[in-house]
PDB file of C-alpha atoms in Angstrom:
ATOM      1  CA  MET A   1      95.367 114.522 114.771  1.00  0.00           C
ATOM      2  CA  ALA A   2      99.034 113.560 114.838  1.00  0.00           C
ATOM      3  CA  GLN A   3     101.081 114.339 111.763  1.00  0.00           C
ATOM      4  CA  LEU A   4     104.116 113.027 109.961  1.00  0.00           C
ATOM      5  CA  GLU A   5     107.084 115.123 108.910  1.00  0.00           C
ATOM      6  CA  VAL A   6     107.952 113.929 105.407  1.00  0.00           C
ATOM      7  CA  ASP A   7     110.987 114.426 103.169  1.00  0.00           C
ATOM      8  CA  VAL A   8     111.041 112.990  99.653  1.00  0.00           C
ATOM      9  CA  VAL A   9     114.544 113.186  98.190  1.00  0.00           C
ATOM     10  CA  ALA A  10     115.960 112.095  94.823  1.00  0.00           C
ATOM     11  CA  ALA A  11     119.590 111.807  93.744  1.00  0.00           C
ATOM     12  CA  ASP A  12     119.443 115.325  92.270  1.00  0.00           C
ATOM     13  CA  GLY A  13     117.851 117.046  95.305  1.00  0.00           C
ATOM     14  CA  LYS A  14     114.765 117.501  97.452  1.00  0.00           C
ATOM     15  CA  VAL A  15     111.468 116.653  95.756  1.00  0.00           C
ATOM     16  CA  TRP A  16     109.034 117.607  98.537  1.00  0.00           C
ATOM     17  CA  SER A  17     109.071 118.348 102.239  1.00  0.00           C
ATOM     18  CA  GLY A  18     106.160 119.009 104.580  1.00  0.00           C
ATOM     19  CA  THR A  19     103.603 117.546 106.970  1.00  0.00           C
ATOM     20  CA  ALA A  20     101.312 114.697 106.031  1.00  0.00           C
ATOM     21  CA  ARG A  21      98.532 112.496 107.387  1.00  0.00           C
ATOM     22  CA  LEU A  22      99.526 109.452 105.304  1.00  0.00           C
ATOM     23  CA  VAL A  23     102.418 108.221 103.186  1.00  0.00           C
ATOM     24  CA  SER A  24     102.176 105.116 101.006  1.00  0.00           C
ATOM     25  CA  ALA A  25     105.007 103.560  99.045  1.00  0.00           C
ATOM     26  CA  PRO A  26     105.845 100.440  97.001  1.00  0.00           C
ATOM     27  CA  ALA A  27     107.951  98.420  99.459  1.00  0.00           C
ATOM     28  CA  ALA A  28     109.877  95.449  98.114  1.00  0.00           C
ATOM     29  CA  ASP A  29     107.456  92.956  99.683  1.00  0.00           C
ATOM     30  CA  GLY A  30     104.222  94.898  99.019  1.00  0.00           C
ATOM     31  CA  ASP A  31     102.743  98.367  99.358  1.00  0.00           C
ATOM     32  CA  ILE A  32     103.153 100.012 102.760  1.00  0.00           C
ATOM     33  CA  GLY A  33     101.060 102.724 104.373  1.00  0.00           C
ATOM     34  CA  ILE A  34     102.498 104.959 107.093  1.00  0.00           C
ATOM     35  CA  LEU A  35     100.405 106.871 109.644  1.00  0.00           C
ATOM     36  CA  ALA A  36     101.568 108.853 112.692  1.00  0.00           C
ATOM     37  CA  GLY A  37     102.816 106.562 115.447  1.00  0.00           C
ATOM     38  CA  HIS A  38     104.076 103.880 113.039  1.00  0.00           C
ATOM     39  CA  THR A  39     106.740 101.515 114.324  1.00  0.00           C
ATOM     40  CA  PRO A  40     110.267 102.465 113.152  1.00  0.00           C
ATOM     41  CA  ILE A  41     111.051 100.756 109.854  1.00  0.00           C
ATOM     42  CA  LEU A  42     113.608 100.765 107.056  1.00  0.00           C
ATOM     43  CA  SER A  43     112.326  99.355 103.767  1.00  0.00           C
ATOM     44  CA  VAL A  44     113.693  98.941 100.251  1.00  0.00           C
ATOM     45  CA  LEU A  45     111.370 100.397  97.586  1.00  0.00           C
ATOM     46  CA  ARG A  46     110.591  98.843  94.224  1.00  0.00           C
ATOM     47  CA  PRO A  47     109.409 100.864  91.198  1.00  0.00           C
ATOM     48  CA  GLY A  48     105.933 102.313  91.689  1.00  0.00           C
ATOM     49  CA  ALA A  49     104.093 105.338  93.113  1.00  0.00           C
ATOM     50  CA  VAL A  50     104.889 107.154  96.351  1.00  0.00           C
ATOM     51  CA  ARG A  51     101.782 108.967  97.624  1.00  0.00           C
ATOM     52  CA  VAL A  52     101.465 111.661 100.283  1.00  0.00           C
ATOM     53  CA  VAL A  53      98.206 112.963 101.763  1.00  0.00           C
ATOM     54  CA  PRO A  54      99.051 116.476 103.047  1.00  0.00           C
ATOM     55  CA  ALA A  55      98.125 117.275 106.660  1.00  0.00           C
ATOM     56  CA  GLY A  56      96.372 120.499 105.680  1.00  0.00           C
ATOM     57  CA  GLY A  57      94.039 118.766 103.253  1.00  0.00           C
ATOM     58  CA  GLY A  58      94.028 119.204  99.522  1.00  0.00           C
ATOM     59  CA  ALA A  59      94.745 116.762  96.763  1.00  0.00           C
ATOM     60  CA  PRO A  60      97.069 113.840  97.466  1.00  0.00           C
ATOM     61  CA  LEU A  61     100.526 114.139  95.928  1.00  0.00           C
ATOM     62  CA  SER A  62     102.043 111.335  93.885  1.00  0.00           C
ATOM     63  CA  TRP A  63     105.398 110.598  92.299  1.00  0.00           C
ATOM     64  CA  ASP A  64     106.501 107.630  90.192  1.00  0.00           C
ATOM     65  CA  VAL A  65     109.800 106.272  91.495  1.00  0.00           C
ATOM     66  CA  ASP A  66     112.309 103.754  90.166  1.00  0.00           C
ATOM     67  CA  GLY A  67     113.344 102.372  93.561  1.00  0.00           C
ATOM     68  CA  GLY A  68     115.113 103.531  96.694  1.00  0.00           C
ATOM     69  CA  PHE A  69     114.315 103.219 100.396  1.00  0.00           C
ATOM     70  CA  LEU A  70     111.918 104.511 103.041  1.00  0.00           C
ATOM     71  CA  SER A  71     112.796 105.210 106.670  1.00  0.00           C
ATOM     72  CA  VAL A  72     110.319 105.875 109.502  1.00  0.00           C
ATOM     73  CA  ASP A  73     111.330 106.938 113.011  1.00  0.00           C
ATOM     74  CA  SER A  74     109.424 109.074 115.538  1.00  0.00           C
ATOM     75  CA  ASP A  75     106.886 110.342 112.956  1.00  0.00           C
ATOM     76  CA  LEU A  76     109.694 111.407 110.609  1.00  0.00           C
ATOM     77  CA  VAL A  77     109.407 109.745 107.190  1.00  0.00           C
ATOM     78  CA  THR A  78     112.311 109.977 104.770  1.00  0.00           C
ATOM     79  CA  VAL A  79     111.878 108.625 101.254  1.00  0.00           C
ATOM     80  CA  VAL A  80     115.101 108.452  99.221  1.00  0.00           C
ATOM     81  CA  VAL A  81     114.630 107.449  95.591  1.00  0.00           C
ATOM     82  CA  ASP A  82     116.909 106.751  92.652  1.00  0.00           C
ATOM     83  CA  SER A  83     114.830 108.839  90.255  1.00  0.00           C
ATOM     84  CA  VAL A  84     111.407 110.432  90.332  1.00  0.00           C
ATOM     85  CA  SER A  85     108.843 111.707  87.846  1.00  0.00           C
ATOM     86  CA  GLY A  86     105.712 113.611  88.708  1.00  0.00           C
ATOM     87  CA  SER A  87     102.200 112.448  87.998  1.00  0.00           C
ATOM     88  CA  ALA A  88      98.682 113.796  88.526  1.00  0.00           C
ATOM     89  CA  GLY A  89      98.384 115.917  91.649  1.00  0.00           C
ATOM     90  CA  THR A  90     102.107 116.490  92.109  1.00  0.00           C
ATOM     91  CA  ALA A  91     102.999 119.768  93.758  1.00  0.00           C
ATOM     92  CA  PRO A  92     106.256 121.700  93.506  1.00  0.00           C
ATOM     93  CA  THR A  93     108.858 121.499  96.265  1.00  0.00           C
ATOM     94  CA  GLY A  94     107.945 123.500  99.334  1.00  0.00           C
ATOM     95  CA  ARG A  95     106.951 123.437 102.934  1.00  0.00           C
TER      96      ARG A  95
END
């Protein structure tokens, strides 16, 4: 199965980086789900939860964000947020 390369970055540094099967985020006009092969997109994020389902399995990761933006291009997902706080299932930074 195809995978996404994901970087979640806050103003104070990298939050998480790795491969994923799915990324969901609170886009300005509604929640968005990203799978491998998604059309390139740039979206403003509103406050809410960014979720990542790791490619290797395991518990989904989730962070509460205060806004930012999400970029998708060629199975590379970059999530840049103003501020982030961890919630249930959050893992430490690492690849």
